[in-house]
Amino acid sequence: GAVVSQHPSWVICKSGTSVKIECRSLDFQATTMFWYRQFPKQSLMLMATSNEGSKATYEQGVEKDKFLINHASLTLSTLTVTSAHPEDSSFYICSARVGGAGEQYFGPGTRLTVT
Amino acid sequence: KQEVTQIPAALSVPEGENLVLNCSFTDSAIYNLQWFRQDPGKGLTSLLLIQSSQREQTSGRLNASLDKSSGRSTLYIAASQPGDSATYLCAVSHPGAGSYQLTFGKGTKLSVIP
């Protein structure tokens, strides 16, 4: 149980275009989902926290207009990178959680390369 | 602001050795602590989760301890195998801006030499 999927697993896009990444909890309902970014040889950095049906809370330094997060249902959250630039190339990982402070379950990640 | 530090950054051991990975955190007001494994280019695999009220957790050859008051945790791996080679991440759950959130250390890259 507690499986989280991400789609796509990797994507290459041209500078200036937008890319959408999906995060799904397959066998449970996630009240909260998280989006992380990981640069090469670095650790995971939390980008934003989203609760179903409400606006995401972004961490300091993360542009909310660039990284659009939608959490429309208890099993799906999406991250849209708008007007992508090469510096947005990174590994994006989502996680999902049931309840207020329980364990987070992580997706397999999405490798984004912007050319 | 919660900060998590992992020492060493990299470790290389011969197969069969026992080893210890260290994690420290600056704010002891945590809900739980997790150890993860990450293979190159892959997502995270949860290894052990220790609640703040617990002192240790064991799973197979892995044993994790937690000393919340001193802000420290260790991950002990017994009889290491080449398949244990990966990056090990420590993360603490604590109150954040939006919810309880995880703060990660930078990881320890482990290489087990056959």
Coordinates of N, CA and C in Angstrom, one line a residue:
Chain A
G1 N 0.8 -1.2 0.0 CA 0.0 0.0 0.0 C 0.8 1.3 0.0
A2 N 0.2 2.4 0.0 CA 0.8 3.7 0.1 C 1.8 4.0 -1.1
V3 N 1.2 3.8 -2.3 CA 2.0 4.0 -3.5 C 1.7 5.4 -4.2
V4 N 2.7 6.1 -4.5 CA 2.6 7.4 -5.2 C 3.3 7.3 -6.6
S5 N 2.6 7.7 -7.6 CA 3.1 7.7 -8.9 C 3.3 9.1 -9.4
Q6 N 4.3 9.3 -10.4 CA 4.5 10.5 -11.0 C 4.5 10.3 -12.5
H7 N 4.0 11.3 -13.2 CA 4.1 11.2 -14.7 C 4.3 12.6 -15.3
P8 N 5.2 12.7 -16.2 CA 6.1 11.7 -16.8 C 7.3 11.4 -15.9
S9 N 8.0 10.4 -16.2 CA 9.2 10.1 -15.4 C 10.4 10.9 -15.9
W10 N 10.3 11.3 -17.1 CA 11.3 12.3 -17.6 C 10.7 13.1 -18.8
V11 N 11.2 14.3 -18.9 CA 10.6 15.2 -20.0 C 11.7 16.2 -20.4
I12 N 11.8 16.4 -21.7 CA 12.7 17.4 -22.3 C 11.8 18.4 -23.0
C13 N 12.0 19.7 -22.7 CA 11.2 20.7 -23.3 C 12.1 21.9 -23.7
K14 N 11.6 22.7 -24.6 CA 12.4 23.8 -25.1 C 12.1 25.0 -24.2
S15 N 13.1 25.9 -24.1 CA 13.1 27.1 -23.2 C 11.9 27.9 -23.6
G16 N 11.1 28.4 -22.7 CA 9.9 29.2 -22.9 C 8.6 28.4 -22.9
T17 N 8.7 27.1 -23.0 CA 7.4 26.3 -23.0 C 7.1 26.0 -21.5
S18 N 5.9 25.4 -21.4 CA 5.4 25.0 -20.0 C 5.3 23.5 -20.0
V19 N 5.5 23.0 -18.8 CA 5.5 21.5 -18.6 C 4.7 21.2 -17.4
K20 N 3.8 20.2 -17.5 CA 3.0 19.8 -16.4 C 3.4 18.4 -15.9
I21 N 3.6 18.3 -14.6 CA 4.0 17.0 -13.9 C 2.8 16.6 -13.0
E22 N 2.4 15.3 -13.1 CA 1.3 14.8 -12.3 C 1.8 14.0 -11.1
C23 N 1.2 14.1 -10.0 CA 1.5 13.3 -8.9 C 0.2 12.6 -8.4
R24 N 0.2 11.3 -8.3 CA -1.0 10.6 -7.9 C -0.8 9.7 -6.7
S25 N -1.7 9.7 -5.8 CA -1.7 8.6 -4.7 C -2.6 7.5 -5.2
L26 N -2.1 6.3 -5.4 CA -2.8 5.3 -6.1 C -3.8 4.5 -5.2
D27 N -3.4 4.3 -3.9 CA -4.2 3.5 -3.1 C -4.6 4.1 -1.7
F28 N -4.5 5.5 -1.7 CA -5.0 6.2 -0.5 C -5.3 7.6 -0.9
Q29 N -6.1 8.2 0.0 CA -6.4 9.6 -0.2 C -5.5 10.5 0.5
A30 N -4.9 11.4 -0.2 CA -3.8 12.3 0.4 C -4.4 13.7 0.7
T31 N -4.5 14.0 2.0 CA -5.0 15.3 2.3 C -3.9 16.4 2.0
T32 N -2.7 16.0 2.1 CA -1.6 17.0 1.8 C -0.6 16.4 0.8
M33 N -0.2 17.2 -0.1 CA 0.9 16.7 -1.1 C 2.0 17.8 -1.0
F34 N 3.2 17.3 -1.3 CA 4.4 18.2 -1.2 C 5.2 18.1 -2.5
W35 N 5.8 19.1 -3.0 CA 6.6 19.1 -4.1 C 8.0 19.6 -3.7
Y36 N 9.0 18.7 -4.2 CA 10.4 19.0 -3.9 C 11.2 19.1 -5.2
R37 N 12.3 19.8 -5.1 CA 13.3 19.9 -6.2 C 14.6 19.4 -5.7
Q38 N 15.3 18.7 -6.6 CA 16.6 18.2 -6.2 C 17.6 18.5 -7.4
F39 N 18.6 19.3 -7.1 CA 19.6 19.6 -8.1 C 20.7 18.5 -7.9
P40 N 21.5 18.3 -9.0 CA 22.6 17.2 -8.9 C 23.5 17.4 -7.7
K41 N 23.6 16.2 -7.0 CA 24.5 16.1 -5.8 C 24.0 17.0 -4.7
Q42 N 22.8 17.4 -4.7 CA 22.2 18.2 -3.6 C 21.0 17.4 -3.0
S43 N 20.6 17.9 -1.9 CA 19.5 17.2 -1.2 C 18.1 17.7 -1.7
L44 N 17.1 17.2 -1.2 CA 15.7 17.6 -1.6 C 15.4 18.9 -0.9
M45 N 14.9 19.9 -1.7 CA 14.4 21.1 -1.1 C 12.9 21.3 -1.3
L46 N 12.2 21.5 -0.3 CA 10.8 21.7 -0.4 C 10.4 22.9 -1.1
M47 N 9.5 22.8 -2.1 CA 9.1 23.9 -2.9 C 7.8 24.4 -2.4
A48 N 6.8 23.5 -2.1 CA 5.5 24.0 -1.7 C 4.7 22.8 -1.1
T49 N 3.8 23.2 -0.3 CA 2.9 22.3 0.4 C 1.4 22.6 -0.1
S50 N 0.7 21.6 -0.5 CA -0.6 21.8 -1.0 C -1.6 20.9 -0.3
N51 N -2.7 21.5 0.1 CA -3.8 20.8 0.7 C -5.0 20.8 -0.3
E52 N -5.7 19.6 -0.4 CA -6.7 19.5 -1.3 C -7.8 20.6 -1.2
G53 N -8.0 21.2 -2.3 CA -9.1 22.2 -2.4 C -8.6 23.6 -2.0
S54 N -7.4 23.8 -1.6 CA -6.9 25.1 -1.2 C -5.6 25.5 -1.9
K55 N -5.3 26.8 -1.8 CA -4.1 27.2 -2.5 C -2.8 26.6 -1.8
A56 N -1.8 26.4 -2.6 CA -0.5 25.9 -2.1 C 0.2 27.0 -1.3
T57 N 1.0 26.5 -0.3 CA 1.9 27.3 0.4 C 3.3 27.1 -0.1
Y58 N 3.9 28.2 -0.6 CA 5.2 28.1 -1.2 C 6.3 28.5 -0.2
E59 N 7.4 27.8 -0.3 CA 8.6 28.1 0.5 C 9.2 29.4 0.0
Q60 N 9.9 30.0 0.9 CA 10.6 31.3 0.5 C 11.5 31.1 -0.6
G61 N 11.5 32.0 -1.6 CA 12.3 31.9 -2.8 C 11.8 31.1 -3.9
V62 N 10.6 30.5 -3.8 CA 10.0 29.8 -4.8 C 8.9 30.7 -5.5
E63 N 9.0 30.9 -6.8 CA 8.0 31.8 -7.4 C 6.7 31.1 -7.7
K64 N 5.7 31.5 -7.1 CA 4.4 30.9 -7.2 C 3.8 31.0 -8.6
D65 N 4.2 32.1 -9.3 CA 3.6 32.3 -10.7 C 4.4 31.5 -11.7
K66 N 5.5 31.0 -11.3 CA 6.3 30.2 -12.2 C 6.0 28.7 -12.0
F67 N 5.8 28.3 -10.8 CA 5.5 26.9 -10.4 C 4.1 26.8 -9.9
L68 N 3.2 26.5 -10.8 CA 1.8 26.5 -10.5 C 1.4 25.1 -10.0
I69 N 0.8 25.1 -8.8 CA 0.4 23.8 -8.2 C -1.1 23.8 -8.1
N70 N -1.7 22.7 -8.5 CA -3.1 22.5 -8.4 C -3.3 21.1 -7.7
H71 N -4.2 21.1 -6.7 CA -4.5 19.9 -5.9 C -6.0 19.8 -5.8
A72 N -6.5 19.4 -7.0 CA -8.0 19.4 -7.2 C -8.7 18.3 -6.5
S73 N -8.0 17.2 -6.3 CA -8.7 16.0 -5.7 C -7.7 15.4 -4.6
L74 N -8.3 14.5 -3.9 CA -7.5 13.8 -2.8 C -6.5 12.8 -3.3
T75 N -6.4 12.6 -4.7 CA -5.5 11.7 -5.2 C -4.6 12.3 -6.3
L76 N -4.8 13.5 -6.6 CA -4.0 14.1 -7.7 C -3.6 15.5 -7.4
S77 N -2.3 15.8 -7.6 CA -1.7 17.1 -7.6 C -0.9 17.3 -8.8
T78 N -0.9 18.5 -9.4 CA -0.1 18.8 -10.5 C 0.8 20.0 -10.3
L79 N 2.0 19.9 -10.9 CA 3.0 21.0 -10.8 C 3.2 21.4 -12.3
T80 N 3.0 22.7 -12.6 CA 3.2 23.2 -13.9 C 4.4 24.2 -13.9
V81 N 5.4 23.9 -14.6 CA 6.5 24.8 -14.7 C 6.3 25.7 -15.9
T82 N 6.0 27.0 -15.7 CA 5.6 27.9 -16.8 C 6.9 28.6 -17.3
S83 N 6.9 28.8 -18.6 CA 8.0 29.5 -19.3 C 9.3 29.0 -18.7
A84 N 9.5 27.7 -19.0 CA 10.7 27.0 -18.4 C 12.0 27.6 -19.0
H85 N 13.0 27.6 -18.2 CA 14.4 28.0 -18.6 C 15.3 26.9 -18.2
P86 N 16.5 26.9 -18.8 CA 17.5 25.8 -18.5 C 17.8 25.7 -17.0
E87 N 17.7 26.8 -16.3 CA 18.0 26.7 -14.8 C 16.9 26.0 -14.1
D88 N 15.8 25.7 -14.7 CA 14.7 25.0 -14.1 C 14.9 23.5 -14.2
S89 N 15.9 23.1 -15.0 CA 16.3 21.7 -15.2 C 16.6 21.1 -13.8
S90 N 15.9 20.0 -13.4 CA 16.1 19.5 -12.1 C 15.3 18.2 -12.0
F91 N 15.4 17.6 -10.9 CA 14.7 16.3 -10.5 C 13.6 16.8 -9.6
Y92 N 12.3 16.6 -10.0 CA 11.2 17.0 -9.2 C 10.5 15.8 -8.6
I93 N 10.3 15.8 -7.3 CA 9.8 14.7 -6.5 C 8.6 15.2 -5.8
C94 N 7.5 14.4 -5.8 CA 6.3 14.7 -5.0 C 6.2 13.7 -3.9
S95 N 5.4 14.1 -2.9 CA 5.1 13.1 -1.8 C 3.7 13.4 -1.4
A96 N 3.1 12.4 -0.7 CA 1.7 12.5 -0.3 C 1.6 12.0 1.1
R97 N 0.6 12.6 1.8 CA 0.5 12.3 3.3 C -1.0 12.2 3.6
V98 N -1.3 11.3 4.5 CA -2.7 11.2 5.1 C -2.6 11.9 6.4
G99 N -3.5 12.8 6.7 CA -3.5 13.3 8.1 C -2.5 14.5 8.2
G100 N -2.4 15.0 9.5 CA -1.7 16.2 9.7 C -0.2 16.1 9.8
A101 N 0.3 15.0 10.3 CA 1.7 14.9 10.6 C 2.3 13.5 10.4
G102 N 1.6 12.7 9.6 CA 2.1 11.3 9.5 C 3.2 11.2 8.5
E103 N 3.4 9.9 8.1 CA 4.5 9.6 7.2 C 4.2 10.1 5.8
Q104 N 5.2 10.7 5.1 CA 5.1 11.1 3.7 C 5.5 9.9 2.8
Y105 N 4.8 9.7 1.7 CA 5.1 8.6 0.8 C 5.5 9.3 -0.5
F106 N 6.7 8.9 -1.0 CA 7.3 9.6 -2.1 C 7.1 9.0 -3.5
G107 N 6.9 9.8 -4.5 CA 6.8 9.4 -5.9 C 8.2 9.1 -6.4
P108 N 8.3 8.5 -7.6 CA 9.6 8.1 -8.1 C 10.4 9.3 -8.8
G109 N 9.8 10.4 -8.9 CA 10.5 11.6 -9.4 C 10.3 11.8 -10.9
T110 N 10.5 13.0 -11.3 CA 10.4 13.4 -12.7 C 11.7 14.2 -13.1
R111 N 12.4 13.7 -14.1 CA 13.6 14.5 -14.5 C 13.2 15.4 -15.6
L112 N 13.4 16.7 -15.3 CA 13.1 17.8 -16.3 C 14.3 18.4 -16.9
T113 N 14.4 18.4 -18.2 CA 15.6 19.0 -18.9 C 15.0 20.0 -19.8
V114 N 15.5 21.3 -19.6 CA 15.0 22.4 -20.5 C 16.2 22.8 -21.4
T115 N 16.0 22.7 -22.7 CA 17.1 23.0 -23.6 C 16.9 24.4 -24.2
Chain B
K1 N 15.2 28.2 12.2 CA 15.0 27.4 11.0 C 15.7 26.1 11.2
Q2 N 15.0 25.0 10.9 CA 15.6 23.6 11.1 C 16.6 23.4 10.1
E3 N 17.8 22.9 10.6 CA 18.9 22.5 9.7 C 19.3 21.0 10.0
V4 N 19.5 20.3 9.0 CA 19.9 18.9 9.1 C 21.3 18.6 8.5
T5 N 22.2 18.1 9.3 CA 23.5 17.8 8.8 C 23.9 16.3 8.8
Q6 N 24.5 15.8 7.8 CA 24.9 14.4 7.7 C 26.4 14.3 7.6
I7 N 26.9 13.5 8.4 CA 28.4 13.2 8.3 C 28.6 11.7 8.4
P8 N 29.5 11.2 7.5 CA 30.3 11.9 6.5 C 29.5 12.1 5.3
A9 N 30.0 12.9 4.3 CA 29.4 13.2 3.1 C 29.5 11.9 2.2
A10 N 30.6 11.2 2.3 CA 30.8 10.0 1.5 C 31.6 9.0 2.4
L11 N 31.3 7.8 2.1 CA 31.9 6.7 2.9 C 32.2 5.5 2.0
S12 N 33.3 4.9 2.1 CA 33.6 3.7 1.3 C 34.1 2.6 2.2
V13 N 33.5 1.5 2.2 CA 33.9 0.4 3.1 C 34.0 -0.9 2.3
P14 N 34.7 -1.9 2.8 CA 34.8 -3.2 2.2 C 33.5 -4.0 2.6
E15 N 33.1 -4.9 1.7 CA 32.0 -5.7 2.0 C 32.1 -6.4 3.3
G16 N 31.0 -6.5 4.0 CA 31.0 -7.3 5.3 C 31.2 -6.4 6.5
E17 N 31.7 -5.2 6.3 CA 31.9 -4.3 7.5 C 30.6 -3.7 8.0
N18 N 30.6 -3.5 9.3 CA 29.5 -2.8 9.9 C 29.8 -1.3 9.8
L19 N 28.8 -0.4 9.7 CA 29.1 1.0 9.6 C 28.0 1.8 10.2
V20 N 28.3 3.1 10.5 CA 27.4 4.0 11.1 C 27.3 5.3 10.3
L21 N 26.1 5.8 10.0 CA 25.9 7.1 9.4 C 25.3 8.0 10.4
N22 N 25.7 9.2 10.4 CA 25.3 10.2 11.4 C 24.4 11.3 10.8
C23 N 23.5 11.7 11.7 CA 22.6 12.8 11.3 C 22.4 13.7 12.5
S24 N 22.4 15.0 12.3 CA 22.2 15.9 13.5 C 21.2 17.0 13.0
F25 N 20.4 17.5 13.9 CA 19.4 18.5 13.6 C 19.4 19.6 14.6
T26 N 19.1 20.8 14.3 CA 19.3 21.9 15.1 C 18.1 22.2 16.1
D27 N 16.9 21.8 15.7 CA 15.8 22.1 16.6 C 15.2 20.8 17.0
S28 N 15.1 20.6 18.3 CA 14.7 19.3 18.8 C 13.1 19.1 18.8
A29 N 12.4 20.1 18.4 CA 11.0 20.1 18.3 C 10.5 19.4 17.0
I30 N 10.8 18.0 17.0 CA 10.5 17.3 15.8 C 9.3 16.3 16.1
Y31 N 8.6 15.9 15.0 CA 7.5 15.0 15.1 C 8.0 13.6 14.9
N32 N 8.9 13.4 13.9 CA 9.5 12.1 13.7 C 10.8 12.3 12.9
L33 N 11.6 11.3 12.7 CA 12.8 11.3 11.9 C 12.8 10.1 11.0
Q34 N 13.1 10.3 9.7 CA 13.1 9.2 8.7 C 14.5 9.1 8.1
W35 N 14.9 7.8 7.8 CA 16.0 7.5 7.0 C 15.5 7.0 5.6
F36 N 16.1 7.5 4.6 CA 15.8 7.1 3.2 C 17.0 6.7 2.5
R37 N 16.8 5.9 1.5 CA 17.8 5.5 0.5 C 17.4 6.0 -0.8
Q38 N 18.5 6.5 -1.5 CA 18.2 7.0 -2.9 C 19.3 6.5 -3.8
D39 N 18.9 5.7 -4.8 CA 19.8 5.3 -5.8 C 19.9 6.3 -6.9
P40 N 21.1 6.3 -7.7 CA 21.3 7.4 -8.7 C 20.1 7.6 -9.6
G41 N 19.6 8.8 -9.8 CA 18.6 9.1 -10.7 C 17.2 8.6 -10.3
K42 N 17.1 8.1 -9.1 CA 15.8 7.5 -8.7 C 15.2 8.3 -7.5
G43 N 14.0 7.9 -7.2 CA 13.3 8.5 -6.1 C 13.8 7.9 -4.7
L44 N 13.0 8.2 -3.7 CA 13.4 7.8 -2.3 C 12.7 6.5 -1.9
T45 N 13.5 5.7 -1.2 CA 12.9 4.5 -0.6 C 13.0 4.7 0.9
S46 N 11.9 4.7 1.6 CA 11.9 4.8 3.1 C 12.5 3.6 3.7
L47 N 13.4 3.8 4.6 CA 14.1 2.7 5.3 C 13.5 2.5 6.7
L48 N 13.5 3.6 7.5 CA 13.1 3.5 8.9 C 12.5 4.9 9.3
L49 N 11.4 4.8 10.1 CA 10.8 6.0 10.6 C 10.8 5.9 12.1
I50 N 11.3 6.9 12.8 CA 11.3 6.9 14.3 C 10.5 8.0 14.8
Q51 N 9.4 7.7 15.6 CA 8.6 8.8 16.2 C 9.4 9.5 17.2
S52 N 9.1 10.7 17.5 CA 9.8 11.5 18.5 C 9.9 10.9 19.9
S53 N 8.9 10.0 20.2 CA 8.8 9.4 21.5 C 9.7 8.1 21.6
Q54 N 10.2 7.7 20.4 CA 10.9 6.4 20.3 C 12.4 6.7 20.4
R55 N 13.1 5.6 20.8 CA 14.6 5.7 20.8 C 15.3 5.0 19.7
E56 N 14.6 4.0 19.1 CA 15.2 3.3 18.0 C 14.2 2.5 17.2
Q57 N 14.6 2.1 16.0 CA 13.8 1.2 15.2 C 14.8 0.3 14.4
T58 N 14.3 -0.9 14.2 CA 15.1 -1.9 13.5 C 14.4 -2.5 12.4
S59 N 15.1 -2.8 11.3 CA 14.5 -3.5 10.1 C 15.7 -4.3 9.5
G60 N 15.6 -5.6 9.7 CA 16.7 -6.4 9.1 C 18.1 -6.0 9.6
R61 N 19.0 -5.7 8.7 CA 20.3 -5.3 9.1 C 20.5 -3.8 9.4
L62 N 19.4 -3.1 9.4 CA 19.4 -1.7 9.7 C 18.8 -1.4 11.1
N63 N 19.5 -0.5 11.8 CA 19.1 -0.1 13.1 C 19.3 1.4 13.2
A64 N 18.2 2.2 13.5 CA 18.3 3.6 13.6 C 18.0 4.0 15.0
S65 N 18.8 4.9 15.5 CA 18.5 5.4 16.9 C 18.2 6.9 16.8
L66 N 17.6 7.4 17.9 CA 17.2 8.8 17.9 C 17.4 9.3 19.4
D67 N 18.2 10.4 19.5 CA 18.4 11.1 20.7 C 17.9 12.5 20.5
K68 N 16.6 12.7 20.7 CA 15.9 14.0 20.4 C 16.5 15.2 21.1
S69 N 16.8 15.0 22.4 CA 17.3 16.1 23.2 C 18.7 16.6 22.7
S70 N 19.5 15.7 22.2 CA 20.8 16.2 21.7 C 20.8 16.4 20.2
G71 N 19.6 16.2 19.6 CA 19.5 16.5 18.1 C 20.3 15.5 17.3
R72 N 20.3 14.2 17.6 CA 21.2 13.3 16.8 C 20.4 12.0 16.5
S73 N 20.8 11.4 15.4 CA 20.3 10.1 15.0 C 21.5 9.4 14.3
T74 N 21.5 8.1 14.4 CA 22.5 7.3 13.7 C 21.7 6.2 13.0
L75 N 22.3 5.8 11.9 CA 21.8 4.6 11.1 C 23.0 3.6 11.1
Y76 N 22.7 2.5 11.7 CA 23.7 1.4 11.7 C 23.4 0.4 10.7
I77 N 24.3 0.0 9.8 CA 24.1 -1.0 8.8 C 25.1 -2.2 9.2
A78 N 24.6 -3.3 9.4 CA 25.4 -4.5 9.8 C 25.7 -5.3 8.5
A79 N 26.9 -5.8 8.5 CA 27.3 -6.8 7.5 C 27.0 -6.2 6.1
S80 N 27.6 -5.1 5.8 CA 27.3 -4.3 4.5 C 27.5 -5.2 3.3
Q81 N 26.7 -4.9 2.3 CA 26.8 -5.6 1.0 C 26.9 -4.6 -0.1
P82 N 27.4 -5.0 -1.3 CA 27.5 -4.1 -2.4 C 26.2 -3.5 -2.8
G83 N 25.1 -4.2 -2.6 CA 23.8 -3.7 -2.9 C 23.4 -2.6 -2.0
D84 N 24.1 -2.4 -0.9 CA 23.8 -1.3 0.0 C 24.3 0.1 -0.5
S85 N 25.1 0.0 -1.6 CA 25.7 1.2 -2.1 C 24.6 2.1 -2.7
A86 N 24.5 3.3 -2.1 CA 23.5 4.3 -2.5 C 23.8 5.6 -1.6
T87 N 22.9 6.6 -1.8 CA 23.0 7.8 -0.9 C 21.9 7.6 0.1
Y88 N 22.3 7.8 1.4 CA 21.3 7.7 2.5 C 21.0 9.1 3.0
L89 N 19.7 9.4 3.0 CA 19.2 10.7 3.4 C 18.5 10.6 4.8
C90 N 18.7 11.6 5.6 CA 18.0 11.7 6.9 C 17.1 12.9 6.8
A91 N 15.9 12.8 7.3 CA 14.9 13.9 7.3 C 14.2 14.0 8.6
V92 N 13.9 15.2 9.0 CA 13.1 15.4 10.2 C 11.8 16.1 9.9
S93 N 10.7 15.6 10.5 CA 9.4 16.2 10.4 C 9.2 17.2 11.5
H94 N 8.8 18.4 11.1 CA 8.7 19.5 12.1 C 7.6 20.5 11.6
P95 N 7.0 21.3 12.5 CA 6.1 22.3 12.0 C 6.7 23.3 11.0
G96 N 5.9 23.5 9.9 CA 6.4 24.4 8.9 C 5.3 25.5 8.6
A97 N 5.6 26.2 7.5 CA 4.7 27.3 7.1 C 3.3 26.8 6.7
G98 N 3.3 25.6 5.9 CA 2.1 25.1 5.5 C 1.5 23.9 6.2
S99 N 2.4 23.2 6.9 CA 2.0 22.0 7.5 C 3.2 21.4 8.2
Y100 N 3.1 20.3 8.8 CA 4.3 19.6 9.2 C 5.1 19.2 7.9
Q101 N 6.3 19.5 7.9 CA 7.1 19.3 6.7 C 8.4 18.6 7.0
L102 N 9.0 18.1 6.0 CA 10.3 17.4 6.1 C 11.5 18.3 5.7
T103 N 12.5 18.3 6.5 CA 13.7 19.0 6.1 C 14.8 17.9 6.0
F104 N 15.5 17.9 4.9 CA 16.4 16.8 4.6 C 17.9 17.3 4.8
G105 N 18.7 16.3 5.1 CA 20.2 16.5 5.1 C 20.6 16.3 3.7
K106 N 21.9 16.6 3.4 CA 22.5 16.5 2.1 C 22.8 15.0 1.7
G107 N 22.8 14.2 2.7 CA 23.0 12.8 2.4 C 24.4 12.3 2.7
T108 N 24.6 11.0 2.8 CA 25.9 10.3 2.8 C 25.9 9.3 1.7
K109 N 26.9 9.5 0.8 CA 27.0 8.5 -0.3 C 27.9 7.4 0.1
L110 N 27.3 6.2 0.2 CA 27.9 5.0 0.6 C 28.3 4.1 -0.5
S111 N 29.6 3.7 -0.5 CA 30.0 2.7 -1.5 C 30.6 1.5 -0.7
V112 N 30.0 0.3 -1.1 CA 30.5 -0.9 -0.4 C 31.3 -1.7 -1.5
I113 N 32.5 -1.9 -1.2 CA 33.4 -2.5 -2.2 C 33.4 -4.0 -2.1
P114 N 33.2 -4.7 -3.1 CA 33.2 -6.2 -3.1 C 34.5 -6.8 -2.7

